[in-house]
Amino acid sequence: GPLPDLIGAALVIMALTSLSFGILQSREWGWTSPGVLGALVLTAVTVPVFFARCARHPVPVLPMQLTRIRSFAWANIASAIYGMSTGALLFGIVRFLRQGWDYSLTDSGAGILPLAIASMSTATVMTGRAERSTPQNTCRAKASPPCRRWSEQ
């Protein structure tokens, strides 16, 4: 079959990297500096090109027909919100360890390592449980009248 869209993968990497770079360098260089503005413009250009490429490529990075599925769209919105909140939490913890307790960058990284291990372990365990559960079993366990009606269908 056709090869996966490597150019599309490069575009999404470029968009996310330039966005991160622009945001992170804005503090040191200022929002109106040519480097920061260039990075943000690059992001603004590559994102629509990425989506256009996904719509045309036979094996896209993001199959556009998935975005029309309501549950997929909401799951991705929830994942983005969760990812942003988790990232902000980790950033805040590292910042506190560095500024509040004077930890080195290496010590701060080691300090949040248990969180990463716990997250990885929990995801592994819960993935196995999720594969064995069904919506009907979940509803039966809750035993609420709407769930009972749904599970009896």
PDB file of C-alpha atoms in Angstrom:
ATOM      1  CA  GLY A   1       0.000   0.000   0.000  1.00  0.00           C
ATOM      2  CA  PRO A   2       0.956   3.651  -0.013  1.00  0.00           C
ATOM      3  CA  LEU A   3       3.499   4.943   2.471  1.00  0.00           C
ATOM      4  CA  PRO A   4       2.424   6.963   5.513  1.00  0.00           C
ATOM      5  CA  ASP A   5       2.536  10.728   5.113  1.00  0.00           C
ATOM      6  CA  LEU A   6       6.035  11.601   6.287  1.00  0.00           C
ATOM      7  CA  ILE A   7       5.714  15.193   5.077  1.00  0.00           C
ATOM      8  CA  GLY A   8       2.508  15.543   7.116  1.00  0.00           C
ATOM      9  CA  ALA A   9       4.334  14.191  10.166  1.00  0.00           C
ATOM     10  CA  ALA A  10       7.131  16.706   9.587  1.00  0.00           C
ATOM     11  CA  LEU A  11       4.551  19.510   9.267  1.00  0.00           C
ATOM     12  CA  VAL A  12       2.877  18.726  12.588  1.00  0.00           C
ATOM     13  CA  ILE A  13       6.289  18.449  14.296  1.00  0.00           C
ATOM     14  CA  MET A  14       7.308  21.777  12.783  1.00  0.00           C
ATOM     15  CA  ALA A  15       4.057  23.454  13.870  1.00  0.00           C
ATOM     16  CA  LEU A  16       4.277  22.232  17.466  1.00  0.00           C
ATOM     17  CA  THR A  17       7.991  22.959  17.739  1.00  0.00           C
ATOM     18  CA  SER A  18       7.678  26.487  16.355  1.00  0.00           C
ATOM     19  CA  LEU A  19       4.697  27.204  18.630  1.00  0.00           C
ATOM     20  CA  SER A  20       6.612  25.965  21.677  1.00  0.00           C
ATOM     21  CA  PHE A  21       9.709  27.899  20.650  1.00  0.00           C
ATOM     22  CA  GLY A  22       7.740  31.119  20.125  1.00  0.00           C
ATOM     23  CA  ILE A  23       6.020  30.869  23.485  1.00  0.00           C
ATOM     24  CA  LEU A  24       9.147  29.891  25.409  1.00  0.00           C
ATOM     25  CA  GLN A  25      11.409  32.519  23.830  1.00  0.00           C
ATOM     26  CA  SER A  26       8.854  35.322  24.209  1.00  0.00           C
ATOM     27  CA  ARG A  27       9.910  35.959  27.779  1.00  0.00           C
ATOM     28  CA  GLU A  28      13.567  36.480  26.892  1.00  0.00           C
ATOM     29  CA  TRP A  29      13.203  38.059  23.436  1.00  0.00           C
ATOM     30  CA  GLY A  30       9.783  39.739  23.779  1.00  0.00           C
ATOM     31  CA  TRP A  31       6.583  38.986  21.867  1.00  0.00           C
ATOM     32  CA  THR A  32       7.414  41.442  19.087  1.00  0.00           C
ATOM     33  CA  SER A  33      10.934  40.178  18.399  1.00  0.00           C
ATOM     34  CA  PRO A  34      11.553  38.848  14.872  1.00  0.00           C
ATOM     35  CA  GLY A  35      12.427  35.365  16.152  1.00  0.00           C
ATOM     36  CA  VAL A  36       9.244  34.970  18.199  1.00  0.00           C
ATOM     37  CA  LEU A  37       7.014  36.475  15.495  1.00  0.00           C
ATOM     38  CA  GLY A  38       8.693  34.283  12.868  1.00  0.00           C
ATOM     39  CA  ALA A  39       8.068  31.154  14.931  1.00  0.00           C
ATOM     40  CA  LEU A  40       4.410  32.053  15.478  1.00  0.00           C
ATOM     41  CA  VAL A  41       3.927  32.884  11.779  1.00  0.00           C
ATOM     42  CA  LEU A  42       5.524  29.550  10.883  1.00  0.00           C
ATOM     43  CA  THR A  43       2.996  27.848  13.170  1.00  0.00           C
ATOM     44  CA  ALA A  44       0.117  29.771  11.593  1.00  0.00           C
ATOM     45  CA  VAL A  45       1.265  28.706   8.121  1.00  0.00           C
ATOM     46  CA  THR A  46       2.061  25.057   8.819  1.00  0.00           C
ATOM     47  CA  VAL A  47      -1.166  24.157  10.686  1.00  0.00           C
ATOM     48  CA  PRO A  48      -3.524  24.796   7.730  1.00  0.00           C
ATOM     49  CA  VAL A  49      -1.039  23.167   5.333  1.00  0.00           C
ATOM     50  CA  PHE A  50      -0.997  20.123   7.626  1.00  0.00           C
ATOM     51  CA  PHE A  51      -4.798  19.844   7.645  1.00  0.00           C
ATOM     52  CA  ALA A  52      -4.984  20.350   3.880  1.00  0.00           C
ATOM     53  CA  ARG A  53      -2.421  17.604   3.396  1.00  0.00           C
ATOM     54  CA  CYS A  54      -4.345  15.275   5.724  1.00  0.00           C
ATOM     55  CA  ALA A  55      -7.454  15.820   3.620  1.00  0.00           C
ATOM     56  CA  ARG A  56      -5.629  14.780   0.408  1.00  0.00           C
ATOM     57  CA  HIS A  57      -3.091  12.118   1.383  1.00  0.00           C
ATOM     58  CA  PRO A  58      -4.091   8.420   1.053  1.00  0.00           C
ATOM     59  CA  VAL A  59      -2.486   7.552   4.435  1.00  0.00           C
ATOM     60  CA  PRO A  60      -2.670  10.814   6.427  1.00  0.00           C
ATOM     61  CA  VAL A  61      -1.277  11.508   9.876  1.00  0.00           C
ATOM     62  CA  LEU A  62      -4.795  12.466  10.986  1.00  0.00           C
ATOM     63  CA  PRO A  63      -7.590  10.853   8.960  1.00  0.00           C
ATOM     64  CA  MET A  64     -10.031  13.742   8.554  1.00  0.00           C
ATOM     65  CA  GLN A  65     -13.098  11.472   8.553  1.00  0.00           C
ATOM     66  CA  LEU A  66     -12.359  10.777  12.236  1.00  0.00           C
ATOM     67  CA  THR A  67     -12.952  14.426  13.086  1.00  0.00           C
ATOM     68  CA  ARG A  68     -16.581  14.037  11.979  1.00  0.00           C
ATOM     69  CA  ILE A  69     -17.234  11.407  14.674  1.00  0.00           C
ATOM     70  CA  ARG A  70     -18.636  13.257  17.662  1.00  0.00           C
ATOM     71  CA  SER A  71     -17.170  10.911  20.302  1.00  0.00           C
ATOM     72  CA  PHE A  72     -13.726  11.119  18.681  1.00  0.00           C
ATOM     73  CA  ALA A  73     -13.874  14.918  18.579  1.00  0.00           C
ATOM     74  CA  TRP A  74     -14.954  15.180  22.236  1.00  0.00           C
ATOM     75  CA  ALA A  75     -12.368  12.626  23.332  1.00  0.00           C
ATOM     76  CA  ASN A  76      -9.656  14.702  21.664  1.00  0.00           C
ATOM     77  CA  ILE A  77     -10.930  17.909  23.245  1.00  0.00           C
ATOM     78  CA  ALA A  78     -10.921  16.204  26.663  1.00  0.00           C
ATOM     79  CA  SER A  79      -7.431  14.814  26.030  1.00  0.00           C
ATOM     80  CA  ALA A  80      -6.147  18.265  25.071  1.00  0.00           C
ATOM     81  CA  ILE A  81      -7.604  19.832  28.212  1.00  0.00           C
ATOM     82  CA  TYR A  82      -6.191  17.025  30.361  1.00  0.00           C
ATOM     83  CA  GLY A  83      -2.789  17.297  28.679  1.00  0.00           C
ATOM     84  CA  MET A  84      -2.643  21.060  29.167  1.00  0.00           C
ATOM     85  CA  SER A  85      -3.648  20.822  32.817  1.00  0.00           C
ATOM     86  CA  THR A  86      -1.178  18.014  33.497  1.00  0.00           C
ATOM     87  CA  GLY A  87       1.578  19.925  31.730  1.00  0.00           C
ATOM     88  CA  ALA A  88       0.802  23.041  33.742  1.00  0.00           C
ATOM     89  CA  LEU A  89       0.841  21.025  36.953  1.00  0.00           C
ATOM     90  CA  LEU A  90       4.210  19.465  36.154  1.00  0.00           C
ATOM     91  CA  PHE A  91       5.612  22.842  35.147  1.00  0.00           C
ATOM     92  CA  GLY A  92       4.381  24.345  38.416  1.00  0.00           C
ATOM     93  CA  ILE A  93       5.901  21.549  40.472  1.00  0.00           C
ATOM     94  CA  VAL A  94       9.285  21.888  38.775  1.00  0.00           C
ATOM     95  CA  ARG A  95       9.160  25.654  39.119  1.00  0.00           C
ATOM     96  CA  PHE A  96       8.346  25.337  42.826  1.00  0.00           C
ATOM     97  CA  LEU A  97      11.172  22.840  43.361  1.00  0.00           C
ATOM     98  CA  ARG A  98      13.610  25.126  41.533  1.00  0.00           C
ATOM     99  CA  GLN A  99      12.590  28.454  43.044  1.00  0.00           C
ATOM    100  CA  GLY A 100      10.989  27.486  46.355  1.00  0.00           C
ATOM    101  CA  TRP A 101      13.346  24.783  47.499  1.00  0.00           C
ATOM    102  CA  ASP A 102      16.398  25.664  45.384  1.00  0.00           C
ATOM    103  CA  TYR A 103      16.589  22.266  43.650  1.00  0.00           C
ATOM    104  CA  SER A 104      18.836  21.893  40.615  1.00  0.00           C
ATOM    105  CA  LEU A 105      17.205  21.071  37.307  1.00  0.00           C
ATOM    106  CA  THR A 106      18.381  17.452  37.626  1.00  0.00           C
ATOM    107  CA  ASP A 107      17.043  17.159  41.170  1.00  0.00           C
ATOM    108  CA  SER A 108      13.725  18.663  40.083  1.00  0.00           C
ATOM    109  CA  GLY A 109      13.466  16.107  37.299  1.00  0.00           C
ATOM    110  CA  ALA A 110      14.232  13.313  39.737  1.00  0.00           C
ATOM    111  CA  GLY A 111      11.651  14.808  42.104  1.00  0.00           C
ATOM    112  CA  ILE A 112       8.812  14.412  39.604  1.00  0.00           C
ATOM    113  CA  LEU A 113       9.977  11.008  38.351  1.00  0.00           C
ATOM    114  CA  PRO A 114       7.608   9.155  40.745  1.00  0.00           C
ATOM    115  CA  LEU A 115       4.682  10.996  39.119  1.00  0.00           C
ATOM    116  CA  ALA A 116       5.726   9.796  35.672  1.00  0.00           C
ATOM    117  CA  ILE A 117       6.159   6.226  36.900  1.00  0.00           C
ATOM    118  CA  ALA A 118       2.772   6.278  38.656  1.00  0.00           C
ATOM    119  CA  SER A 119       1.103   7.688  35.546  1.00  0.00           C
ATOM    120  CA  MET A 120       2.670   5.055  33.314  1.00  0.00           C
ATOM    121  CA  SER A 121       1.780   2.235  35.712  1.00  0.00           C
ATOM    122  CA  THR A 122      -1.796   3.412  36.130  1.00  0.00           C
ATOM    123  CA  ALA A 123      -2.282   3.751  32.380  1.00  0.00           C
ATOM    124  CA  THR A 124      -0.983   0.227  31.831  1.00  0.00           C
ATOM    125  CA  VAL A 125      -3.280  -1.288  34.453  1.00  0.00           C
ATOM    126  CA  MET A 126      -6.336   0.705  33.418  1.00  0.00           C
ATOM    127  CA  THR A 127      -5.883  -0.097  29.731  1.00  0.00           C
ATOM    128  CA  GLY A 128      -6.213  -3.790  30.548  1.00  0.00           C
ATOM    129  CA  ARG A 129      -9.325  -3.146  32.632  1.00  0.00           C
ATOM    130  CA  ALA A 130     -10.886  -0.940  29.977  1.00  0.00           C
ATOM    131  CA  GLU A 131     -10.426  -3.639  27.344  1.00  0.00           C
ATOM    132  CA  ARG A 132     -12.396  -6.096  29.513  1.00  0.00           C
ATOM    133  CA  SER A 133     -15.229  -3.729  30.414  1.00  0.00           C
ATOM    134  CA  THR A 134     -18.223  -2.799  28.322  1.00  0.00           C
ATOM    135  CA  PRO A 135     -20.677   0.071  28.725  1.00  0.00           C
ATOM    136  CA  GLN A 136     -23.377  -2.460  29.678  1.00  0.00           C
ATOM    137  CA  ASN A 137     -21.223  -3.918  32.485  1.00  0.00           C
ATOM    138  CA  THR A 138     -20.388  -0.447  33.756  1.00  0.00           C
ATOM    139  CA  CYS A 139     -24.063   0.515  33.825  1.00  0.00           C
ATOM    140  CA  ARG A 140     -25.097  -2.737  35.495  1.00  0.00           C
ATOM    141  CA  ALA A 141     -22.580  -2.078  38.225  1.00  0.00           C
ATOM    142  CA  LYS A 142     -24.070   1.353  38.848  1.00  0.00           C
ATOM    143  CA  ALA A 143     -27.610  -0.101  38.828  1.00  0.00           C
ATOM    144  CA  SER A 144     -29.335   3.205  38.194  1.00  0.00           C
ATOM    145  CA  PRO A 145     -32.757   2.990  36.490  1.00  0.00           C
ATOM    146  CA  PRO A 146     -31.620   4.653  33.216  1.00  0.00           C
ATOM    147  CA  CYS A 147     -28.615   2.326  33.057  1.00  0.00           C
ATOM    148  CA  ARG A 148     -30.760  -0.719  33.763  1.00  0.00           C
ATOM    149  CA  ARG A 149     -33.146   0.205  30.950  1.00  0.00           C
ATOM    150  CA  TRP A 150     -30.204   0.716  28.565  1.00  0.00           C
ATOM    151  CA  SER A 151     -28.405  -2.485  29.534  1.00  0.00           C
ATOM    152  CA  GLU A 152     -31.544  -4.599  29.060  1.00  0.00           C
ATOM    153  CA  GLN A 153     -31.836  -3.576  25.413  1.00  0.00           C
TER     154      GLN A 153
END
